mmCIF file of C-alpha atoms and ligand atoms in Angstrom:
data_model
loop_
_atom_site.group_PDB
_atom_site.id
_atom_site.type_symbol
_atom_site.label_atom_id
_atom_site.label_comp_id
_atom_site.label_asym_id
_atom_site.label_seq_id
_atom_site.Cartn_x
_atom_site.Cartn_y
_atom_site.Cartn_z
ATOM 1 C CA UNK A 1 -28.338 7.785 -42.528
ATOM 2 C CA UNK A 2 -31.108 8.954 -40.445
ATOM 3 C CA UNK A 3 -29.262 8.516 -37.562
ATOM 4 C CA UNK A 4 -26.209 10.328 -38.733
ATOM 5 C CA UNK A 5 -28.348 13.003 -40.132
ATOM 6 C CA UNK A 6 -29.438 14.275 -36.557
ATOM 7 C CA UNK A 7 -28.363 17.288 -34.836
ATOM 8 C CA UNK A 8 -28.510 15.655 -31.291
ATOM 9 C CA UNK A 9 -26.871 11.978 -30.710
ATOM 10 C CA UNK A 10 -29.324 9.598 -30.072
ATOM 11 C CA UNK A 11 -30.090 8.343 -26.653
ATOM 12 C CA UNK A 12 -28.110 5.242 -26.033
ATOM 13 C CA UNK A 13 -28.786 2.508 -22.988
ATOM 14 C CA UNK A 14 -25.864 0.458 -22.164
ATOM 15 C CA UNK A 15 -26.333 -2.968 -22.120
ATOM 16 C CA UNK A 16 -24.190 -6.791 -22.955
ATOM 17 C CA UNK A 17 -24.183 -5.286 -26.581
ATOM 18 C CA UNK A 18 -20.944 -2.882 -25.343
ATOM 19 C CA UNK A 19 -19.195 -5.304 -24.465
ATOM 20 C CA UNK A 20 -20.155 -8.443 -26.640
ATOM 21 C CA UNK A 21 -18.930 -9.419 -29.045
ATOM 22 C CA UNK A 22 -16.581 -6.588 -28.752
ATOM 23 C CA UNK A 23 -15.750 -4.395 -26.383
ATOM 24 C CA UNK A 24 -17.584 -0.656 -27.787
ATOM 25 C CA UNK A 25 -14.653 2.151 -27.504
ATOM 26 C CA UNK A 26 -17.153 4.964 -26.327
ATOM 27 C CA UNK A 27 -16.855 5.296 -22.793
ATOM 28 C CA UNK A 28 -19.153 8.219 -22.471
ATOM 29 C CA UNK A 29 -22.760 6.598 -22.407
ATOM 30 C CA UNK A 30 -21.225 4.738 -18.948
ATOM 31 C CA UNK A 31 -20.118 8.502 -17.120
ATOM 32 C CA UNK A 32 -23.541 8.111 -15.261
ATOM 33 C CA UNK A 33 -22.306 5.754 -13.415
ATOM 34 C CA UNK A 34 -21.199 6.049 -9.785
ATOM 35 C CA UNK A 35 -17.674 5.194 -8.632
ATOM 36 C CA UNK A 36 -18.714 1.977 -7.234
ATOM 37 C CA UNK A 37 -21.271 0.977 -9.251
ATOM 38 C CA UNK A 38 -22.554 -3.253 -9.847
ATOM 39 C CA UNK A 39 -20.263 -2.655 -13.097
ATOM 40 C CA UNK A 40 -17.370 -3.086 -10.872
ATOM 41 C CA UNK A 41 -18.542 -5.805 -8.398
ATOM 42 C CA UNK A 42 -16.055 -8.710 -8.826
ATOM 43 C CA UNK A 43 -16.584 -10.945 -11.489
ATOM 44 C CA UNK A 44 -20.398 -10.032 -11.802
ATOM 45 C CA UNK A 45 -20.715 -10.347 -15.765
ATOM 46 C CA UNK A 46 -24.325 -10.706 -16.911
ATOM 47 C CA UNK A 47 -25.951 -10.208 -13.677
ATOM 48 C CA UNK A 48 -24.885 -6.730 -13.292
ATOM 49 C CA UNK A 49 -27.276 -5.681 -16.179
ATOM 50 C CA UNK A 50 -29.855 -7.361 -14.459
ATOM 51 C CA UNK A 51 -29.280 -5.447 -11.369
ATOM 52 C CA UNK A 52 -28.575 -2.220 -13.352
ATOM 53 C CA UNK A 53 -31.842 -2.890 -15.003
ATOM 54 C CA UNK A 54 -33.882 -3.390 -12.005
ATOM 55 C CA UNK A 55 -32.534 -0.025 -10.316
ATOM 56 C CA UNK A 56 -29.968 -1.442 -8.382
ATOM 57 C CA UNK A 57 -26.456 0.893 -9.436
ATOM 58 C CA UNK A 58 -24.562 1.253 -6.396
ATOM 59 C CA UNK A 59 -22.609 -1.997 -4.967
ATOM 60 C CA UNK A 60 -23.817 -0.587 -1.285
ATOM 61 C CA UNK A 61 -27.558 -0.932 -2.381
ATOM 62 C CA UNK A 62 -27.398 -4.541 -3.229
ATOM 63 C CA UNK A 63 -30.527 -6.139 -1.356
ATOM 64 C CA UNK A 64 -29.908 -9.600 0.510
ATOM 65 C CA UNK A 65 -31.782 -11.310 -1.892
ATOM 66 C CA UNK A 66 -29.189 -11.105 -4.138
ATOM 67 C CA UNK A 67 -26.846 -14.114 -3.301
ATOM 68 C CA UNK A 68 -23.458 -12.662 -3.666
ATOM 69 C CA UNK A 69 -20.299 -14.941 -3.045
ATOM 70 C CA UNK A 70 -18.314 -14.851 -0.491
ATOM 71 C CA UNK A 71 -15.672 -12.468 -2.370
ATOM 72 C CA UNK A 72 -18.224 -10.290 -3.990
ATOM 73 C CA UNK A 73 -19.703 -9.832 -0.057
ATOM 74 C CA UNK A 74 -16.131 -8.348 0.789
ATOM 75 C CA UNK A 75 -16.232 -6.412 -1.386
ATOM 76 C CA UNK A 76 -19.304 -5.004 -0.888
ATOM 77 C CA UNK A 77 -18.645 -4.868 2.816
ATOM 78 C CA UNK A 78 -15.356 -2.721 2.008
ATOM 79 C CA UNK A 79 -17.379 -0.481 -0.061
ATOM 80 C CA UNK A 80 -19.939 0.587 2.035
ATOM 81 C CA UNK A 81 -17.157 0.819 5.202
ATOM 82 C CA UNK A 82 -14.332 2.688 3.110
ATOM 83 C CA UNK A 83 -11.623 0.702 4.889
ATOM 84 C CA UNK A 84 -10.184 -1.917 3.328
ATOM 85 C CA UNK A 85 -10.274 -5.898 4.179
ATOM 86 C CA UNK A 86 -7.177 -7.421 5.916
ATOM 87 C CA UNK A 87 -7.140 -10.960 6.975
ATOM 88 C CA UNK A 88 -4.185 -10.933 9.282
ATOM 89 C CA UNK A 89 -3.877 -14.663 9.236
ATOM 90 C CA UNK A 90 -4.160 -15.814 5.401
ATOM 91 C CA UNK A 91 -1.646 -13.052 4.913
ATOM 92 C CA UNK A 92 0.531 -13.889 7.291
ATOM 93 C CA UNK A 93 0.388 -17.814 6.521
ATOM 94 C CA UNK A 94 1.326 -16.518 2.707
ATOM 95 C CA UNK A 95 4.125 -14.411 3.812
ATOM 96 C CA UNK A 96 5.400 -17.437 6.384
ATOM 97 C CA UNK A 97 5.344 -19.502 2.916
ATOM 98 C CA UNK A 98 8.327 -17.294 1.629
ATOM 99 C CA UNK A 99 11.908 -18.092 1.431
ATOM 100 C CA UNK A 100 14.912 -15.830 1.904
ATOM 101 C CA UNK A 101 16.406 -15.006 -0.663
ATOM 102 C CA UNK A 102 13.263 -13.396 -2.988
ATOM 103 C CA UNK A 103 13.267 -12.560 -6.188
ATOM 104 C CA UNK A 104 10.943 -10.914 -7.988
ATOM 105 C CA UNK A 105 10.586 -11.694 -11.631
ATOM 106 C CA UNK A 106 8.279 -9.878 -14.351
ATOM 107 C CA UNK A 107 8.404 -10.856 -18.047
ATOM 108 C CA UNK A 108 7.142 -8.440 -20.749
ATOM 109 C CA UNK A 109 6.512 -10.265 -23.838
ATOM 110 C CA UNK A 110 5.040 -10.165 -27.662
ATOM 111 C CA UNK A 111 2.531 -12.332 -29.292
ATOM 112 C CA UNK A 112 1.891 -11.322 -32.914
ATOM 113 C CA UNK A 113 -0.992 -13.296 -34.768
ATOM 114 C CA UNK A 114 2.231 -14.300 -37.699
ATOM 115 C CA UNK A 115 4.749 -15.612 -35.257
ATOM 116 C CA UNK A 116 8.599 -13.679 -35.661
ATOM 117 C CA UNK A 117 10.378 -16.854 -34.947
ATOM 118 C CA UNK A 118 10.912 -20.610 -36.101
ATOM 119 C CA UNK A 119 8.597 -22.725 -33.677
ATOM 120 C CA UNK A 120 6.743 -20.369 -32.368
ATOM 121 C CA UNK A 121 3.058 -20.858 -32.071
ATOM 122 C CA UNK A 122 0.693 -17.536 -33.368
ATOM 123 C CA UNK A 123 -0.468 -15.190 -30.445
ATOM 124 C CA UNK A 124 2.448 -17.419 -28.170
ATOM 125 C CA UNK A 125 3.680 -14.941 -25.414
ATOM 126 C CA UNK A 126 7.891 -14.944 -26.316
ATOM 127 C CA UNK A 127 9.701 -12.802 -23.595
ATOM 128 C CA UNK A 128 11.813 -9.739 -25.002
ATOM 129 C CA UNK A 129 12.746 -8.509 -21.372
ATOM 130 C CA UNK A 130 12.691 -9.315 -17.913
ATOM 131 C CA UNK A 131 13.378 -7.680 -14.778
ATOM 132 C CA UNK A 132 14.495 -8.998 -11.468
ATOM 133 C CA UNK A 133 14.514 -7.556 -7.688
ATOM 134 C CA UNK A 134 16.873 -9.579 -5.682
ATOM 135 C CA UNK A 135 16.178 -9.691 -1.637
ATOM 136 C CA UNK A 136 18.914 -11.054 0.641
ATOM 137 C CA UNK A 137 16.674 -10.670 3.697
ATOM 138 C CA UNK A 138 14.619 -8.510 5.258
ATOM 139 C CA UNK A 139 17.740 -6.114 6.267
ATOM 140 C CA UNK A 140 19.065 -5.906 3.254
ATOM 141 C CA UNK A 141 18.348 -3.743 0.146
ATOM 142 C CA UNK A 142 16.888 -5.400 -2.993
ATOM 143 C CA UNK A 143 19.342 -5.301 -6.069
ATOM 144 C CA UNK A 144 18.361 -4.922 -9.448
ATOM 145 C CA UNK A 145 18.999 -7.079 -12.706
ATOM 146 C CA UNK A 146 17.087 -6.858 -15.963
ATOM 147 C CA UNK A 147 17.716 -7.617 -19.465
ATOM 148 C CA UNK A 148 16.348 -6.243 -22.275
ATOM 149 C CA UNK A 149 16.632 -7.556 -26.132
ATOM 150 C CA UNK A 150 17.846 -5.007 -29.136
ATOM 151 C CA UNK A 151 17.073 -6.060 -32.777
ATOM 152 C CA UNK A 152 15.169 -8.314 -34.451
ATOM 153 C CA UNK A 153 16.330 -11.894 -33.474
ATOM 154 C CA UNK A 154 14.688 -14.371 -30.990
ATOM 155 C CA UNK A 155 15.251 -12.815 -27.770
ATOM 156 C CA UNK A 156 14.852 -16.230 -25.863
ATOM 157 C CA UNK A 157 18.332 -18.075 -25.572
ATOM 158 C CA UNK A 158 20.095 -14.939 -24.604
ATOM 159 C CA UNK A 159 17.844 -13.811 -22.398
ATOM 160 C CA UNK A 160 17.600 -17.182 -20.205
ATOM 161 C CA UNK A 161 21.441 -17.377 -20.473
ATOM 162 C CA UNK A 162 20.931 -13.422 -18.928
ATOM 163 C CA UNK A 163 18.569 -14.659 -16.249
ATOM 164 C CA UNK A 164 20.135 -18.408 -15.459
ATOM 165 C CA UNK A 165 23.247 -16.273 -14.414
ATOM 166 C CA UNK A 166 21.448 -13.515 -11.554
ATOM 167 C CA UNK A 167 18.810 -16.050 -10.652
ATOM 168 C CA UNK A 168 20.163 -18.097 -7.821
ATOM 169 C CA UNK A 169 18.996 -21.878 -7.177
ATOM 170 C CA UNK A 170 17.369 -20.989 -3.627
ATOM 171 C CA UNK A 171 14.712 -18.816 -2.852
ATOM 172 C CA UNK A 172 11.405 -18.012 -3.236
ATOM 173 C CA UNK A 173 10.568 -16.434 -7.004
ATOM 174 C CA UNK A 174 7.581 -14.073 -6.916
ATOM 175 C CA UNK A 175 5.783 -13.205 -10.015
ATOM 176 C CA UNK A 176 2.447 -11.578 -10.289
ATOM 177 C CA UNK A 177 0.232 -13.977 -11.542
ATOM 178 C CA UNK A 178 2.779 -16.821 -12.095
ATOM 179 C CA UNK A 179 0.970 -18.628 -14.458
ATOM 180 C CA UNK A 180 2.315 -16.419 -17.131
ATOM 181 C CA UNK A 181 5.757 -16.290 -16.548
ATOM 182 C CA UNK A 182 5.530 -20.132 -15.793
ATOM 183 C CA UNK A 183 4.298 -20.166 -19.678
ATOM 184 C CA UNK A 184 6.930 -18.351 -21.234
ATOM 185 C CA UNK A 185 9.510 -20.476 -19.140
ATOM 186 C CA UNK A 186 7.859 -23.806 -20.373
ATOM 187 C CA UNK A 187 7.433 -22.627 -23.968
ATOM 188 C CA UNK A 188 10.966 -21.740 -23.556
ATOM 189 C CA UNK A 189 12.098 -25.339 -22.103
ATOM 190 C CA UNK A 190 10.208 -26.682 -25.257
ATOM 191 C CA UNK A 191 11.823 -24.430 -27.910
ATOM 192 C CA UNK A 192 15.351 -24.877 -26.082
ATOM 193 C CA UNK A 193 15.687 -28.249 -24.359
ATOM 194 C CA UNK A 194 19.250 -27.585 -22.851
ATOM 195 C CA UNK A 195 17.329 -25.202 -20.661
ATOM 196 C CA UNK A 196 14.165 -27.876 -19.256
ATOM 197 C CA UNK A 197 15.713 -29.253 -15.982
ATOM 198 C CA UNK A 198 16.948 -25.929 -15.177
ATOM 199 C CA UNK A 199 13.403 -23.971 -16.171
ATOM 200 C CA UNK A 200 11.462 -27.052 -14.217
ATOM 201 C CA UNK A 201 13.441 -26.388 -11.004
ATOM 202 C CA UNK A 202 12.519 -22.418 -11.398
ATOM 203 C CA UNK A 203 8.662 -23.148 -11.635
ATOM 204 C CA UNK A 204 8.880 -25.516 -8.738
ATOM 205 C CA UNK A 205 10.038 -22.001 -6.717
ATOM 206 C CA UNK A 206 7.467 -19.637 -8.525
ATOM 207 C CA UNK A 207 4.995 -18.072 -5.815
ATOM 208 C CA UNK A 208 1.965 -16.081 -6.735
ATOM 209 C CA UNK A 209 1.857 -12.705 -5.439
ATOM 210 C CA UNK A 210 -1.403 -12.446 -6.808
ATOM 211 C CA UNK A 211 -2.827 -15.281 -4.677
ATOM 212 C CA UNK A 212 -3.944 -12.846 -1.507
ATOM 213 C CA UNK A 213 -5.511 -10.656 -3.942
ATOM 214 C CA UNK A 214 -7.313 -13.064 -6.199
ATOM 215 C CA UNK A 215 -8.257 -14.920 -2.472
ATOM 216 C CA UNK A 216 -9.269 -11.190 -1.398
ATOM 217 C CA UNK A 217 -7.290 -11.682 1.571
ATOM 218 C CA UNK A 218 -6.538 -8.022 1.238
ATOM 219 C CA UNK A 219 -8.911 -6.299 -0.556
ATOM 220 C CA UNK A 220 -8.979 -1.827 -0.681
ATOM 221 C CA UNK A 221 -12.415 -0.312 -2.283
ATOM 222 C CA UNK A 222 -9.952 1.358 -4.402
ATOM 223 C CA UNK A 223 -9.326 -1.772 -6.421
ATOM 224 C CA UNK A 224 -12.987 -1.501 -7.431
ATOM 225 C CA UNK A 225 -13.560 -5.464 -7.999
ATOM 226 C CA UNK A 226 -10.166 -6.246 -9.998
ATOM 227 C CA UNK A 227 -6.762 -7.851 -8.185
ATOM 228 C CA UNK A 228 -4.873 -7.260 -10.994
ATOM 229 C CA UNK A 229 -1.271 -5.065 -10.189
ATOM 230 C CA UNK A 230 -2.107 -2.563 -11.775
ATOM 231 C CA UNK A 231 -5.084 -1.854 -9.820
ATOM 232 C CA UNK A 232 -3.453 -3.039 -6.485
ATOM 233 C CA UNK A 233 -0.142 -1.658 -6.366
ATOM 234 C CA UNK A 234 -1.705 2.142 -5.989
ATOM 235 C CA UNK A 235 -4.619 0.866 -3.970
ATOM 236 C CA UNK A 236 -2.437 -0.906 -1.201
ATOM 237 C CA UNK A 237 0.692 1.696 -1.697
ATOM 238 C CA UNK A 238 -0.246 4.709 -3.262
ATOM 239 C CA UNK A 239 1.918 4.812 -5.200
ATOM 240 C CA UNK A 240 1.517 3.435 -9.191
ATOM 241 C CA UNK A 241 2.517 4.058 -12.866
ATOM 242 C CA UNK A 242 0.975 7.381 -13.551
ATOM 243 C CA UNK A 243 5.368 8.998 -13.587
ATOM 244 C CA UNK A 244 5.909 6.997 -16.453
ATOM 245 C CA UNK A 245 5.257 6.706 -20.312
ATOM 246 C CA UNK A 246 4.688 3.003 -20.526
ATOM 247 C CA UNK A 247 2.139 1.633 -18.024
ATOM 248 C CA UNK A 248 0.533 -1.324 -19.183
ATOM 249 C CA UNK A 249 2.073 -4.751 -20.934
ATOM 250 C CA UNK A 250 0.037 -4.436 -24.200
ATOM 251 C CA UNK A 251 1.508 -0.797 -25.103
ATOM 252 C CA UNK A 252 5.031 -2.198 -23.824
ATOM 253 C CA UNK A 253 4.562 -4.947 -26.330
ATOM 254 C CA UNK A 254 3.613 -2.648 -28.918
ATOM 255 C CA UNK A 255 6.202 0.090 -28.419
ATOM 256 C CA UNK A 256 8.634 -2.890 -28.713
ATOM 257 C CA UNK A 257 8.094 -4.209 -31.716
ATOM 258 C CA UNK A 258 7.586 -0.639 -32.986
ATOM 259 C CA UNK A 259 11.288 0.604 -31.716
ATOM 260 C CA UNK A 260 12.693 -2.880 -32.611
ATOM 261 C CA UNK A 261 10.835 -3.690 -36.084
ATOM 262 C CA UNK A 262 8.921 -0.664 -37.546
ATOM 263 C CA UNK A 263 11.141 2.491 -38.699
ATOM 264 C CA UNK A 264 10.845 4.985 -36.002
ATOM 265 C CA UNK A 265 14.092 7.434 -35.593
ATOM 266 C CA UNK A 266 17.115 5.812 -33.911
ATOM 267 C CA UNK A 267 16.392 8.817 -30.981
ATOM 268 C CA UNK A 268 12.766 7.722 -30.441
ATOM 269 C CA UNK A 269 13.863 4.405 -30.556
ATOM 270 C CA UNK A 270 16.287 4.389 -27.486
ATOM 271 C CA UNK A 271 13.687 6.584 -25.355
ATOM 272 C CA UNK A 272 11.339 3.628 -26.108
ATOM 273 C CA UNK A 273 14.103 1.557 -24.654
ATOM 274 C CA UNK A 274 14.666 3.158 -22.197
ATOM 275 C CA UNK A 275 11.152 3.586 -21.039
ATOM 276 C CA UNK A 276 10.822 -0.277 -21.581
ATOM 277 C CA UNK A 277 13.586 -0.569 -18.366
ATOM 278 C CA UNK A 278 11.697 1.709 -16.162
ATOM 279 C CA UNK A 279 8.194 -0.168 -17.036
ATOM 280 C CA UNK A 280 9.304 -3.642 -16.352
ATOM 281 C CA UNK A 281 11.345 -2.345 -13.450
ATOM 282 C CA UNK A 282 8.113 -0.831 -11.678
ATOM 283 C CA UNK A 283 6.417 -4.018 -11.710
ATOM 284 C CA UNK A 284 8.909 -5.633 -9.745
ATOM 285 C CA UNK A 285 9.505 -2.989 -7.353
ATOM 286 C CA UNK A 286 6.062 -2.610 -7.362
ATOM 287 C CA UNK A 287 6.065 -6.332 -5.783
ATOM 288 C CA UNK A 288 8.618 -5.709 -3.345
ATOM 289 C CA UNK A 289 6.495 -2.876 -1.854
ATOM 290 C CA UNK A 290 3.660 -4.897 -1.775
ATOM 291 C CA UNK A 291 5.016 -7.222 0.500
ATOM 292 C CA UNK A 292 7.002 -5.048 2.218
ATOM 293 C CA UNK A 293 2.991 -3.728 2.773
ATOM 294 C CA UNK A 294 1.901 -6.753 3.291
ATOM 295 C CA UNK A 295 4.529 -7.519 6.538
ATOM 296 C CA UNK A 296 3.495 -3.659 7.978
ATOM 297 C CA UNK A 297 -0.412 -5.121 8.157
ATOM 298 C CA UNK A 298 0.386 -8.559 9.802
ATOM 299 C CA UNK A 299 3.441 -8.178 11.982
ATOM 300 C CA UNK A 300 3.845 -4.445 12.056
ATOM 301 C CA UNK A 301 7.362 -4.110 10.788
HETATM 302 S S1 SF4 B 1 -20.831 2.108 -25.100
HETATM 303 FE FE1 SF4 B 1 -20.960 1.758 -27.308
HETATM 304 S S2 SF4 B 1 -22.279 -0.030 -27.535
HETATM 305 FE FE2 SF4 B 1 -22.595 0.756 -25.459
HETATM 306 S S3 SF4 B 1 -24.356 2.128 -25.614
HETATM 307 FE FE3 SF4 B 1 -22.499 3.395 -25.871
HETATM 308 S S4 SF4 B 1 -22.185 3.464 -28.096
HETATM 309 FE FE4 SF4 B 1 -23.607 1.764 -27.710
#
């Protein structure tokens, strides 16, 4: 009561305790902060308190006797430089590792705590929609398929009957950070056998177009420690999500269930839909610009 009783908010320090166990909604007790501050040195954790702490804020004012790895020291260097870090030849050996045609898959998925459907384990990632950018070659212009489910039933079998038909059995298959799309396509081969040989011979194509990023092969200041695609796509193109009403997966999740299982007006509904198609479509043309980026840095063209 005392507390609340003030006229003035009390002083507050930041510390592990915003974040752990639970990450503290106020966001104003960290404005202070400069734009590239220890808080955003890659995969730092603890130690950035300890800097912090000891009057070290800015990633530039690091001393050597901190030991920072080899990712965190790119970083760093790209920081205090402003440009960002290209190495020509792990890029270029990624994009040699690429087959003609690509396709370029994103998933968007729920995971409720009280699993919708038979089978299905609580917090499992099921797919409701996917979308796909097809690429001939490099002459050619990509093509677009997606699917998205409408009502209430497991979206699973028809949406791998959707994607088994536009997903050719050559190729390279990009997905950003595979490793989740590779789990909804194995939980999938589990729930719906008929599908396994066909699902095993998709993973065995699934590249990571997160790989350079994670490897900070590229790496722009602008990503400010994080390779995620969210945080790359406008850092590498400049261009991002900001046109559109859905931008991240756990608000597309949300708004899905929402439009397909709460009682929101048929109108609002369909504009959640519809904003469901653009969303899931960005991240895969997102991808396509990213290596079409990735080409200009190496080879020029
Ligand atoms: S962010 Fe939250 S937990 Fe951290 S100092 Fe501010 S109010 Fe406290």
């Amino acid at each position: 009561m005392e507390v609340v009783n003030r006229d003035t908010c009390p002083e507050m320090v930041i510390g592990p305790h915003c974040r752990d166990p639970y990450e503290c909604p106020l966001t104003d007790c960290w404005e202070h902060l400069p734009e590239h501050s220890v808080f955003s040195l890659y995969w730092n954790g603890k130690k950035a308190f300890e800097m912090y702490n000891s009057g070290v804020i800015n990633i530039s004012e690091i001393p050597l006797n901190y030991r920072l790895n080899e990712k965190q020291l790119v970083q760093q260097a790209s920081v205090i430089s402003g440009k960002p870090h290209v190495d020509k030849e792990a890029i270029g050996e990624f994009l040699a590792s690429l087959e003609y045609p690509i396709y370029y898959l994103d998933f968007e998925t729920i995971g409720p705590a009280i699993p919708l459907f038979d089978g299905v384990r609580p917090y499992q990632n099921v797919p409701f929609q996917y979308s796909l950018h097809f690429v001939r070659d490099k002459n050619t212009e990509p093509v677009h398929y997606s699917y998205l489910t409408h009502g209430t039933g497991d979206p699973r079998p028809r949406l791998l009957a959707e994607l088994q038909k536009v997903l050719g059995d050559s190729g390279s298959i990009l997905a950003y950070n595979k490793g989740f799309e590779e789990g909804c396509l194995r939980d999938s081969a589990t729930a719906f056998p008929e599908y396994s040989d066909w699902i095993d011979q998709v993973c065995g194509r699934l590249v990571d177009l997160l790989s350079p990023f994670s490897n900070f092969h590229y790496y722009h200041p602008a990503q400010k420690g994080s390779a995620s695609l969210k945080k790359v796509l406008p850092a590498i193109t400049g261009r991002g999500y900001d046109d559109l009403d859905i931008s991240d997966g756990q608000i597309a999740s949300l708004t899905f269930l929402a439009a397909n299982y709460g009682d929101i007006p048929e109108t609002d509904s369909e504009k959640v839909m519809s904003d469901l198609e653009l969303y899931c479509g960005r991240d895969t043309e997102g991808m396509i610009w990213i290596v079409e980026k990735l080409y200009e840095l190496c080879i020029g063209n």
